Amino acid sequence: MSPAGSPLLDVLREPSRMAALRPDHWDRLLREARAAGLLARLESLARRAGCLEALPGRVRDNIRGEQAWVAYHQLRIRRELREVRRALAREETEVPLLLLKGAAYMAAELPSAEGRLLSDLDLLVPRPKLEAVERVLLAHGWESRVEEEYDQRYYREWMHEIPPLVHPRRGVEVDIHHNLLALTGRYRIPAEKLWARARPLESGLLVLSPADMILHSAVHLVVSDELRGGLRDLFDIHQLYLHFTAEEPDFPRLLEERARELGVARPFWYVARAARALLHTPFPAELLDPPGDAPGPLVAALMHRLVTRVLRPRLPEAPRPAVAQWLLFVRSHWVRMPPGLLAAHLARKSWWRLSGRRRAH
Amino acid sequence: MSASLPSSVPGSGGTGLDFRFGPFRVLVQDPLPELLEPFLFLYGEAPLCKGEGIRDFHLRVVPVAGIRRWVRPQVRFLLDGASPFDPFPRSHAFPLMEWGLNYAIAVRAHQYCLLHSAVLERDGKALILPALPGSGKSTLCAALMHRGWRLLSDEFGIVRPDDGLLLPMPRAIPLKNRSIGAIRDFAPDARLGPVYPATRKGDVAHVAPTADSLRRQDEPAEPAWIVFPRFVPGSDCRLEPEVRSRAFVRLSNNAFNYHLLGEVAFTVFTRLVRGCSCHQLRYGDLDQAVRRIEELAA
């Protein structure tokens, strides 16, 4: 019997369980893992738990099939990064490049990189260098993905990035950010604080500090549409937390302090509670206690239910929890935009959808 | 053909049709009669699986909602709940499932190098017939199968990267239009399924894999010959050697996942082409083509 009601959650909580699963649990686990984007990661989990040899042949075949996609995409991203650096170097543009999310995990060789499917290249550059970087890339063959003037404004003025760039010969989407959260949003992190703690890698590229990596991933998860990326991002946070705590026993306290310092204690709290509930991430009590600006117990309980319901693994044919996802979708826009702007934006978007205009994002 | 599935058939319970071909185990949930009957006619019970197990693919062929459930009824193919194609007529549920299963393999099974080729075996050695438009690959494959060659697959050359061996997955061979008659003439004892008129590819009927092919579906084969076939009506039969470097390029362009697998594919294909005798075959007559290939394999 599956303790979590989901064999995927069972093994994410305790990977060594993979050594002794029944075939029908594996059958379900493969489907849950594939739907959640976590299939290829089972291999590194099994290897680290010392039970890779115990996996049935058919399971290893399916994992290997998925890993072909992972390896292909990781190679594409590595190549794209090299091309971006080459273009900037050619123009002698000295720009510190900070890698975000999947590319960062890959470059820093973190456990969350193993088996992770990444599709875009996300970079953070200092605000004053943004126009120069955009200019250089456009001059070297990258093209802006977004044509509509309205959407261009959406990206530039309201979000925190220039519209995605793609080089037509390679097709990889490059997202250049100057901050991590929408300028109009409720949670604003001053970029200088992130840069102040950024860590350099051997290659000269930078990544966020360990606490900032987790906080970025957590806040991005809560404010994104429908909690897109869902369980996979939650598991990233779980793995990162375990990894950094093993390296630095004082890490939980540093994480809590930094969350307050950046003003993101509340969204992080939602995520921490979800990770604790679904993945049994061993957060200490301080990180699970309501922060100073926590909502009342009713709202808090509702958010917790919504978040965990949407993030739970689902079999492909099971109905999506529609109401839960819609509510979170609205909320995510709320935290990105002031209500008046949000209403106008949603109205415009739904008109476009009805009249068949191509959506930009 | 029988009207209903006997309850004693394993895997036939309320949940679905559970079967295996070669390396892939499949569950088709809630199979419609239009799917089950041709399946059992062409394959019998040999591929069916019993009991709990791990499946590679969970498929469904379901009636479309709304008016098309009743009026000129249509069905949709689902792989893990996702529908990659437009609907088919309900009466074509079986070919839709076969086509959909091929799609699922091509999208997911990258633990193997997947050639788009027919593969047959004789005396432990395998013949690869890459599929190109106008090659007549399926017809030639069905003909060879009825001259003592074991069918590995009509559609996929499944190469295991570790050892370069080809894995069998013997399934029904779909024939189009005039090929149906050609095979009826060539092999009167061939087991042919129902004719599906006017599909996207014209009339389609399936040739059942021989009992021997099904029985030996766990026996891999060593690649020995690569023959690029080209059917030109009225032409004479000519088998010519193909330069290995060109064979490599043609084969890799023809594969499903060469680009995706990158370096792994390069190594596998190099070894494959080096280890095979490579040819191209132009033919206008099926008998002559079969005989020419027999000579090659002798």
PDB file of N, CA and C in Angstrom, chain A residues 226-227 274 278 299-312 314 321-329 331:
ATOM      1  N   GLU A 226      -0.779  29.214 -12.544  1.00  0.00           N
ATOM      2  CA  GLU A 226      -1.215  27.846 -12.249  1.00  0.00           C
ATOM      3  C   GLU A 226      -0.145  27.014 -11.556  1.00  0.00           C
ATOM      4  N   LEU A 227       0.804  27.670 -10.903  1.00  0.00           N
ATOM      5  CA  LEU A 227       1.901  26.893 -10.305  1.00  0.00           C
ATOM      6  C   LEU A 227       2.538  25.980 -11.351  1.00  0.00           C
ATOM      7  N   ALA A 274       4.128  23.375   1.776  1.00  0.00           N
ATOM      8  CA  ALA A 274       3.775  22.398   0.749  1.00  0.00           C
ATOM      9  C   ALA A 274       4.850  21.330   0.640  1.00  0.00           C
ATOM     10  N   LEU A 278       4.095  17.463   1.242  1.00  0.00           N
ATOM     11  CA  LEU A 278       4.142  16.505   0.141  1.00  0.00           C
ATOM     12  C   LEU A 278       5.426  15.690   0.119  1.00  0.00           C
ATOM     13  N   VAL A 299      -7.426  32.144   5.500  1.00  0.00           N
ATOM     14  CA  VAL A 299      -6.770  32.324   4.200  1.00  0.00           C
ATOM     15  C   VAL A 299      -5.565  31.403   4.089  1.00  0.00           C
ATOM     16  N   ALA A 300      -4.813  31.316   5.183  1.00  0.00           N
ATOM     17  CA  ALA A 300      -3.613  30.471   5.174  1.00  0.00           C
ATOM     18  C   ALA A 300      -3.977  29.021   4.885  1.00  0.00           C
ATOM     19  N   ALA A 301      -5.036  28.553   5.546  1.00  0.00           N
ATOM     20  CA  ALA A 301      -5.448  27.163   5.346  1.00  0.00           C
ATOM     21  C   ALA A 301      -5.915  26.938   3.911  1.00  0.00           C
ATOM     22  N   LEU A 302      -6.652  27.920   3.373  1.00  0.00           N
ATOM     23  CA  LEU A 302      -7.134  27.801   1.997  1.00  0.00           C
ATOM     24  C   LEU A 302      -5.968  27.745   1.013  1.00  0.00           C
ATOM     25  N   MET A 303      -5.012  28.666   1.184  1.00  0.00           N
ATOM     26  CA  MET A 303      -3.840  28.678   0.300  1.00  0.00           C
ATOM     27  C   MET A 303      -3.104  27.345   0.379  1.00  0.00           C
ATOM     28  N   HIS A 304      -2.947  26.842   1.595  1.00  0.00           N
ATOM     29  CA  HIS A 304      -2.213  25.575   1.766  1.00  0.00           C
ATOM     30  C   HIS A 304      -2.925  24.447   1.026  1.00  0.00           C
ATOM     31  N   ARG A 305      -4.240  24.410   1.156  1.00  0.00           N
ATOM     32  CA  ARG A 305      -5.004  23.365   0.471  1.00  0.00           C
ATOM     33  C   ARG A 305      -4.892  23.492  -1.045  1.00  0.00           C
ATOM     34  N   LEU A 306      -5.030  24.741  -1.527  1.00  0.00           N
ATOM     35  CA  LEU A 306      -4.938  24.972  -2.973  1.00  0.00           C
ATOM     36  C   LEU A 306      -3.576  24.542  -3.503  1.00  0.00           C
ATOM     37  N   VAL A 307      -2.540  25.017  -2.835  1.00  0.00           N
ATOM     38  CA  VAL A 307      -1.183  24.762  -3.316  1.00  0.00           C
ATOM     39  C   VAL A 307      -0.889  23.260  -3.330  1.00  0.00           C
ATOM     40  N   THR A 308      -1.202  22.575  -2.230  1.00  0.00           N
ATOM     41  CA  THR A 308      -0.871  21.148  -2.203  1.00  0.00           C
ATOM     42  C   THR A 308      -1.752  20.368  -3.169  1.00  0.00           C
ATOM     43  N   ARG A 309      -2.973  20.789  -3.346  1.00  0.00           N
ATOM     44  CA  ARG A 309      -3.845  20.082  -4.282  1.00  0.00           C
ATOM     45  C   ARG A 309      -3.338  20.187  -5.710  1.00  0.00           C
ATOM     46  N   VAL A 310      -2.880  21.369  -6.079  1.00  0.00           N
ATOM     47  CA  VAL A 310      -2.406  21.574  -7.442  1.00  0.00           C
ATOM     48  C   VAL A 310      -1.068  20.882  -7.679  1.00  0.00           C
ATOM     49  N   LEU A 311      -0.240  20.809  -6.647  1.00  0.00           N
ATOM     50  CA  LEU A 311       1.094  20.241  -6.818  1.00  0.00           C
ATOM     51  C   LEU A 311       1.138  18.715  -6.726  1.00  0.00           C
ATOM     52  N   ARG A 312       0.124  18.104  -6.168  1.00  0.00           N
ATOM     53  CA  ARG A 312       0.135  16.645  -6.009  1.00  0.00           C
ATOM     54  C   ARG A 312       0.276  15.948  -7.358  1.00  0.00           C
ATOM     55  N   ARG A 314      -0.493  13.579 -10.410  1.00  0.00           N
ATOM     56  CA  ARG A 314      -1.791  13.186 -10.959  1.00  0.00           C
ATOM     57  C   ARG A 314      -1.533  12.238 -12.104  1.00  0.00           C
ATOM     58  N   PRO A 321      -7.605  19.715 -11.087  1.00  0.00           N
ATOM     59  CA  PRO A 321      -8.446  20.443 -10.129  1.00  0.00           C
ATOM     60  C   PRO A 321      -8.688  21.862 -10.631  1.00  0.00           C
ATOM     61  N   ALA A 322      -9.710  22.029 -11.434  1.00  0.00           N
ATOM     62  CA  ALA A 322      -9.885  23.256 -12.203  1.00  0.00           C
ATOM     63  C   ALA A 322     -10.057  24.493 -11.335  1.00  0.00           C
ATOM     64  N   VAL A 323     -10.907  24.400 -10.360  1.00  0.00           N
ATOM     65  CA  VAL A 323     -11.154  25.585  -9.537  1.00  0.00           C
ATOM     66  C   VAL A 323      -9.893  26.009  -8.812  1.00  0.00           C
ATOM     67  N   ALA A 324      -9.208  25.015  -8.246  1.00  0.00           N
ATOM     68  CA  ALA A 324      -7.978  25.336  -7.519  1.00  0.00           C
ATOM     69  C   ALA A 324      -6.980  26.045  -8.426  1.00  0.00           C
ATOM     70  N   GLN A 325      -6.844  25.533  -9.643  1.00  0.00           N
ATOM     71  CA  GLN A 325      -5.852  26.126 -10.536  1.00  0.00           C
ATOM     72  C   GLN A 325      -6.274  27.515 -10.972  1.00  0.00           C
ATOM     73  N   TRP A 326      -7.561  27.723 -11.204  1.00  0.00           N
ATOM     74  CA  TRP A 326      -8.000  29.034 -11.648  1.00  0.00           C
ATOM     75  C   TRP A 326      -7.763  30.078 -10.566  1.00  0.00           C
ATOM     76  N   LEU A 327      -8.064  29.690  -9.340  1.00  0.00           N
ATOM     77  CA  LEU A 327      -7.855  30.629  -8.240  1.00  0.00           C
ATOM     78  C   LEU A 327      -6.390  31.027  -8.117  1.00  0.00           C
ATOM     79  N   LEU A 328      -5.517  30.026  -8.268  1.00  0.00           N
ATOM     80  CA  LEU A 328      -4.094  30.331  -8.161  1.00  0.00           C
ATOM     81  C   LEU A 328      -3.635  31.178  -9.340  1.00  0.00           C
ATOM     82  N   PHE A 329      -4.239  30.945 -10.505  1.00  0.00           N
ATOM     83  CA  PHE A 329      -3.889  31.727 -11.680  1.00  0.00           C
ATOM     84  C   PHE A 329      -4.204  33.190 -11.433  1.00  0.00           C
ATOM     85  N   ARG A 331      -4.575  34.631  -8.587  1.00  0.00           N
ATOM     86  CA  ARG A 331      -3.710  35.151  -7.528  1.00  0.00           C
ATOM     87  C   ARG A 331      -2.317  35.478  -8.072  1.00  0.00           C
TER      88      ARG A 331
END
